[in-house]
Tab-separated table of C-alpha atoms in Angstrom:
chain	number	residue	atom	x	y	z
A	151	GLU	CA	-13.658	3.815	14.516
A	152	ALA	CA	-11.255	0.880	14.513
A	153	GLY	CA	-8.910	0.550	11.580
A	154	VAL	CA	-7.803	-2.555	9.742
A	155	THR	CA	-6.414	-5.117	12.147
A	156	GLN	CA	-4.060	-8.000	11.401
A	157	SER	CA	-2.853	-10.968	13.369
A	158	PRO	CA	-0.404	-12.186	14.327
A	159	THR	CA	2.083	-9.322	14.418
A	160	HIS	CA	4.980	-11.656	13.853
A	161	LEU	CA	5.104	-15.214	12.581
A	162	ILE	CA	8.120	-17.465	12.388
A	163	LYS	CA	7.963	-20.638	10.329
A	164	THR	CA	10.367	-23.080	8.786
A	165	ARG	CA	10.685	-23.885	5.132
A	166	GLY	CA	7.947	-26.203	3.876
A	167	GLN	CA	5.452	-25.282	6.578
A	168	GLN	CA	2.173	-23.440	6.105
A	169	ALA	CA	1.396	-19.962	7.374
A	170	THR	CA	-2.013	-18.441	8.048
A	171	LEU	CA	-2.410	-14.688	8.346
A	172	ARG	CA	-5.613	-12.953	9.377
A	173	CYS	CA	-7.186	-9.602	8.634
A	174	SER	CA	-10.257	-7.752	9.863
A	175	PRO	CA	-11.417	-4.851	7.685
A	176	ILE	CA	-12.788	-1.526	8.763
A	177	SER	CA	-16.417	-1.866	9.761
A	178	GLY	CA	-18.619	-1.447	6.698
A	179	HIS	CA	-15.888	-2.297	4.229
A	180	THR	CA	-16.569	-5.302	2.038
A	181	SER	CA	-13.321	-5.536	0.082
A	182	VAL	CA	-10.061	-6.896	1.438
A	183	TYR	CA	-6.713	-6.755	-0.325
A	184	TRP	CA	-3.415	-8.469	0.430
A	185	TYR	CA	0.025	-7.128	-0.468
A	186	GLN	CA	3.521	-8.462	0.026
A	187	GLN	CA	6.349	-6.115	0.971
A	188	ALA	CA	9.562	-8.032	0.539
A	189	LEU	CA	13.006	-6.524	0.933
A	190	GLY	CA	14.210	-5.236	-2.389
A	191	LEU	CA	10.972	-6.053	-4.211
A	192	GLY	CA	8.720	-3.279	-2.996
A	193	LEU	CA	5.000	-3.597	-2.459
A	194	GLN	CA	3.276	-6.121	-4.678
A	195	PHE	CA	-0.415	-6.869	-5.030
A	196	LEU	CA	-1.356	-10.397	-3.996
A	197	LEU	CA	-5.121	-10.865	-3.792
A	198	TRP	CA	-8.437	-9.055	-3.742
A	199	TYR	CA	-11.567	-10.414	-2.091
A	200	ASP	CA	-14.970	-8.842	-2.248
A	201	GLU	CA	-18.275	-10.198	-0.984
A	202	GLY	CA	-16.653	-13.543	-0.272
A	203	GLU	CA	-15.241	-14.022	-3.757
A	204	GLU	CA	-11.702	-13.800	-5.089
A	205	ARG	CA	-11.865	-10.956	-7.627
A	206	ASN	CA	-8.254	-10.699	-8.733
A	207	ARG	CA	-4.823	-12.024	-7.913
A	208	GLY	CA	-1.349	-10.800	-8.608
A	209	ASN	CA	1.555	-12.660	-10.127
A	210	PHE	CA	2.063	-15.143	-7.303
A	211	PRO	CA	2.066	-18.950	-7.362
A	212	PRO	CA	-1.050	-20.920	-6.345
A	213	ARG	CA	0.462	-21.782	-2.969
A	214	PHE	CA	-0.613	-18.272	-2.005
A	215	SER	CA	-4.329	-18.489	-1.392
A	216	GLY	CA	-6.969	-17.099	0.867
A	217	ARG	CA	-10.567	-16.636	1.594
A	218	GLN	CA	-13.054	-14.098	2.857
A	219	PHE	CA	-15.590	-14.926	5.492
A	220	PRO	CA	-19.237	-13.775	5.742
A	221	ASN	CA	-18.194	-11.064	8.220
A	222	TYR	CA	-15.719	-9.812	5.544
A	223	SER	CA	-12.634	-10.774	7.501
A	224	SER	CA	-10.011	-12.610	5.514
A	225	GLU	CA	-7.266	-15.198	5.756
A	226	LEU	CA	-4.138	-15.459	3.675
A	227	ASN	CA	-2.598	-18.915	3.504
A	228	VAL	CA	0.871	-19.580	2.242
A	229	ASN	CA	1.681	-23.253	1.698
A	230	ALA	CA	5.063	-24.911	1.263
A	231	LEU	CA	6.880	-21.890	2.603
A	232	GLU	CA	10.090	-20.828	0.927
A	233	LEU	CA	12.806	-18.603	2.301
A	234	GLU	CA	11.872	-15.826	-0.135
A	235	ASP	CA	8.366	-15.677	1.328
A	236	SER	CA	9.866	-13.791	4.260
A	237	ALA	CA	8.206	-10.381	4.069
A	238	LEU	CA	5.764	-7.977	5.615
A	239	TYR	CA	2.248	-8.907	4.532
A	240	LEU	CA	-0.140	-5.995	4.483
A	241	CYS	CA	-3.891	-6.182	4.400
A	242	ALA	CA	-6.082	-3.301	3.231
A	243	SER	CA	-9.790	-2.739	3.029
A	244	SER	CA	-12.104	-0.464	1.100
A	245	SER	CA	-15.726	0.385	0.766
A	246	ASN	CA	-17.388	-0.240	-2.556
A	247	ILE	CA	-19.907	2.513	-2.080
A	248	GLY	CA	-19.423	4.818	-5.042
A	249	LEU	CA	-16.738	2.496	-6.428
A	250	THR	CA	-14.103	4.260	-4.344
A	251	ASP	CA	-10.639	2.815	-4.764
A	252	THR	CA	-9.108	4.197	-1.591
A	253	GLN	CA	-7.534	1.382	0.367
A	254	TYR	CA	-6.803	1.614	4.082
A	255	PHE	CA	-3.989	-0.508	5.393
A	256	GLY	CA	-3.406	-2.486	8.534
A	257	PRO	CA	-0.127	-2.680	10.463
A	258	GLY	CA	0.988	-5.865	8.742
A	259	THR	CA	2.201	-9.327	9.710
A	260	ARG	CA	5.935	-9.919	9.604
A	261	LEU	CA	6.519	-13.462	8.314
A	262	THR	CA	9.963	-14.927	8.757
A	263	VAL	CA	10.792	-18.232	7.097
A	264	LEU	CA	13.837	-20.042	8.462
B	1048	ALA	CA	0.059	-0.272	-18.383
B	1049	GLN	CA	0.123	1.802	-15.266
B	1050	SER	CA	3.406	2.623	-13.592
B	1051	VAL	CA	4.824	5.080	-11.127
B	1052	THR	CA	8.382	6.260	-10.673
B	1053	GLN	CA	9.691	7.942	-7.565
B	1054	LEU	CA	12.662	9.927	-8.693
B	1055	ASP	CA	14.608	9.871	-5.420
B	1056	SER	CA	15.204	6.830	-3.257
B	1057	HIS	CA	16.441	8.976	-0.385
B	1058	VAL	CA	15.846	12.635	0.535
B	1059	SER	CA	17.502	14.389	3.454
B	1060	VAL	CA	16.306	17.754	4.805
B	1061	SER	CA	16.853	19.797	7.921
B	1062	GLU	CA	14.029	20.313	10.367
B	1063	GLY	CA	12.030	23.400	9.436
B	1064	THR	CA	13.019	23.356	5.753
B	1065	PRO	CA	10.710	22.447	2.854
B	1066	VAL	CA	10.156	18.894	1.694
B	1067	LEU	CA	9.827	17.834	-1.952
B	1068	LEU	CA	9.306	14.194	-2.894
B	1069	ARG	CA	9.032	13.638	-6.618
B	1070	CYS	CA	6.761	11.211	-8.449
B	1071	ASN	CA	6.024	10.649	-12.121
B	1072	TYR	CA	3.287	8.353	-13.325
B	1073	SER	CA	2.255	6.627	-16.491
B	1074	SER	CA	-1.398	5.966	-17.153
B	1075	SER	CA	-3.649	5.276	-20.101
B	1076	TYR	CA	-6.609	6.552	-18.172
B	1077	SER	CA	-7.387	9.439	-15.906
B	1078	PRO	CA	-5.758	7.978	-12.848
B	1079	SER	CA	-6.377	8.071	-9.151
B	1080	LEU	CA	-3.125	8.930	-7.435
B	1081	PHE	CA	-2.177	8.561	-3.802
B	1082	TRP	CA	0.634	9.216	-1.390
B	1083	TYR	CA	1.062	6.856	1.540
B	1084	VAL	CA	3.556	7.064	4.396
B	1085	GLN	CA	5.093	4.163	6.281
B	1086	HIS	CA	6.828	4.735	9.586
B	1087	PRO	CA	9.326	2.097	10.733
B	1088	ASN	CA	7.673	-1.222	11.522
B	1089	LYS	CA	4.238	0.200	10.800
B	1090	GLY	CA	1.601	-0.192	8.119
B	1091	LEU	CA	0.775	2.341	5.434
B	1092	GLN	CA	-1.074	5.531	6.259
B	1093	LEU	CA	-2.930	7.479	3.576
B	1094	LEU	CA	-1.591	11.025	3.255
B	1095	LEU	CA	-3.715	12.259	0.386
B	1096	LYS	CA	-5.572	11.260	-2.768
B	1097	TYR	CA	-6.122	12.849	-6.179
B	1098	THR	CA	-9.280	11.987	-8.082
B	1099	SER	CA	-9.576	14.829	-10.629
B	1100	ALA	CA	-11.714	17.124	-8.475
B	1101	ALA	CA	-8.851	19.574	-7.940
B	1102	THR	CA	-5.254	19.538	-9.096
B	1103	LEU	CA	-3.879	20.716	-5.746
B	1104	VAL	CA	-4.653	18.185	-3.072
B	1105	LYS	CA	-4.231	18.852	0.622
B	1106	GLY	CA	-3.510	15.972	2.932
B	1107	ILE	CA	-2.829	15.294	6.545
B	1108	ASN	CA	0.045	16.679	8.610
B	1109	GLY	CA	0.556	19.681	6.319
B	1110	PHE	CA	1.402	17.706	3.196
B	1111	GLU	CA	0.021	18.559	-0.216
B	1112	ALA	CA	0.529	17.367	-3.772
B	1113	GLU	CA	-0.093	18.903	-7.168
B	1114	PHE	CA	-1.308	16.904	-10.137
B	1115	LYS	CA	0.273	18.111	-13.391
B	1116	LYS	CA	-1.079	16.220	-16.357
B	1117	SER	CA	1.273	17.865	-18.857
B	1118	GLU	CA	4.264	16.687	-16.834
B	1119	THR	CA	2.655	13.419	-15.633
B	1120	SER	CA	3.817	14.346	-12.177
B	1121	PHE	CA	2.346	14.201	-8.694
B	1122	HIS	CA	5.007	15.635	-6.388
B	1123	LEU	CA	4.514	15.738	-2.626
B	1124	THR	CA	5.480	18.865	-0.693
B	1125	LYS	CA	5.466	20.242	2.814
B	1126	PRO	CA	6.541	23.768	3.747
B	1127	SER	CA	8.379	22.857	6.927
B	1128	ALA	CA	9.686	19.425	7.898
B	1129	HIS	CA	9.280	18.004	11.384
B	1130	MET	CA	11.348	15.253	12.930
B	1131	SER	CA	8.217	13.098	13.014
B	1132	ASP	CA	8.032	13.230	9.201
B	1133	ALA	CA	11.007	10.879	8.920
B	1134	ALA	CA	9.565	7.798	7.214
B	1135	GLU	CA	9.202	6.082	3.859
B	1136	TYR	CA	6.807	7.619	1.368
B	1137	PHE	CA	5.085	5.809	-1.470
B	1138	CYS	CA	3.505	7.299	-4.567
B	1139	VAL	CA	0.716	5.047	-5.789
B	1140	VAL	CA	-1.425	4.878	-8.910
B	1141	SER	CA	-4.710	3.135	-9.346
B	1142	GLU	CA	-6.126	2.249	-12.704
B	1143	GLY	CA	-9.692	1.818	-11.653
B	1144	SER	CA	-8.812	-0.486	-8.816
B	1145	SER	CA	-12.505	-0.644	-8.150
B	1146	ASN	CA	-12.335	-3.084	-11.091
B	1147	THR	CA	-8.971	-4.735	-10.500
B	1148	GLY	CA	-8.337	-4.149	-6.791
B	1149	LYS	CA	-4.742	-3.405	-7.613
B	1150	LEU	CA	-2.709	-0.441	-6.482
B	1151	ILE	CA	0.653	0.049	-8.166
B	1152	PHE	CA	3.352	1.351	-5.846
B	1153	GLY	CA	6.483	3.290	-6.524
B	1154	GLN	CA	9.695	2.026	-5.005
B	1155	GLY	CA	9.465	4.470	-2.134
B	1156	THR	CA	11.424	7.502	-0.965
B	1157	THR	CA	13.045	7.497	2.446
B	1158	LEU	CA	12.806	10.920	4.048
B	1159	GLN	CA	15.472	11.748	6.605
B	1160	VAL	CA	14.953	14.841	8.773
B	1161	LYS	CA	18.036	16.213	10.489
B	1162	PRO	CA	17.803	18.306	13.635
C-alpha cells in the first residue's frame, strides 16, 4: 500500500512569490494535515482538511492557505513568501473510521525562500 | 493545554547498549501519545502509539514505551541500539485530534549511535 506522497521534493522561490505544495493521502484516508518544520521552531500544526473542508488551522497568517480536492488530495499555498517561510513542510493523513487520531506522514517538501 | 517535554535534546549511546529517550507530557484528558522517528532528510515514521489499552506499548524495530500516569511520562526504550537507529525522535501528544486535527510535538531528541 502506498504511503503519503508529496510533491515537489524541493522548491526554491524568491521572496514575495507564491509556492504551491501538493499531497496525496494514503488510499482510504479522508483527512489531510499540514505541518511546518522550521529550523529552531520545531514541528508546528498548520492546517487540517477533512471531506473537502478546512476543519482547523494553527497559528499562521492567512497567506498560508490550502484546499482539499474530491479525491482527498490537498494543496498548500503560501503567498507573499518571506525568508522565514523556509522550512520542511510535512503532510500527514488519517482515517476517520473509529475517530482514530493516528497520522501518517509523507516525506515532506523542502521550501527554500531566497 | 496539552504539552510535551523531551528531557534530552541529544543522547549518545554505543552500538549494542540500551537506549532511553525521556518524555513527559501534560494533559487535561486521557491522552493519546506517540513516538515518531525522523531519519535525515526524511519524513516522520510512526514508532508506536499509546491509547490506554495497555501501559506498555511495543513498536517497530524493537522499540517500546511505558505510559506512567503518576509520573506523566512516556519514555522510549530499546534494549540494544543499532547504527540504523541514529535519527531524531519526537514524542507527541494528541488531545483528541480527531476533533482538532492537531498533534503537539516535543522538541525532539537526536540519538547518536557510536560504533
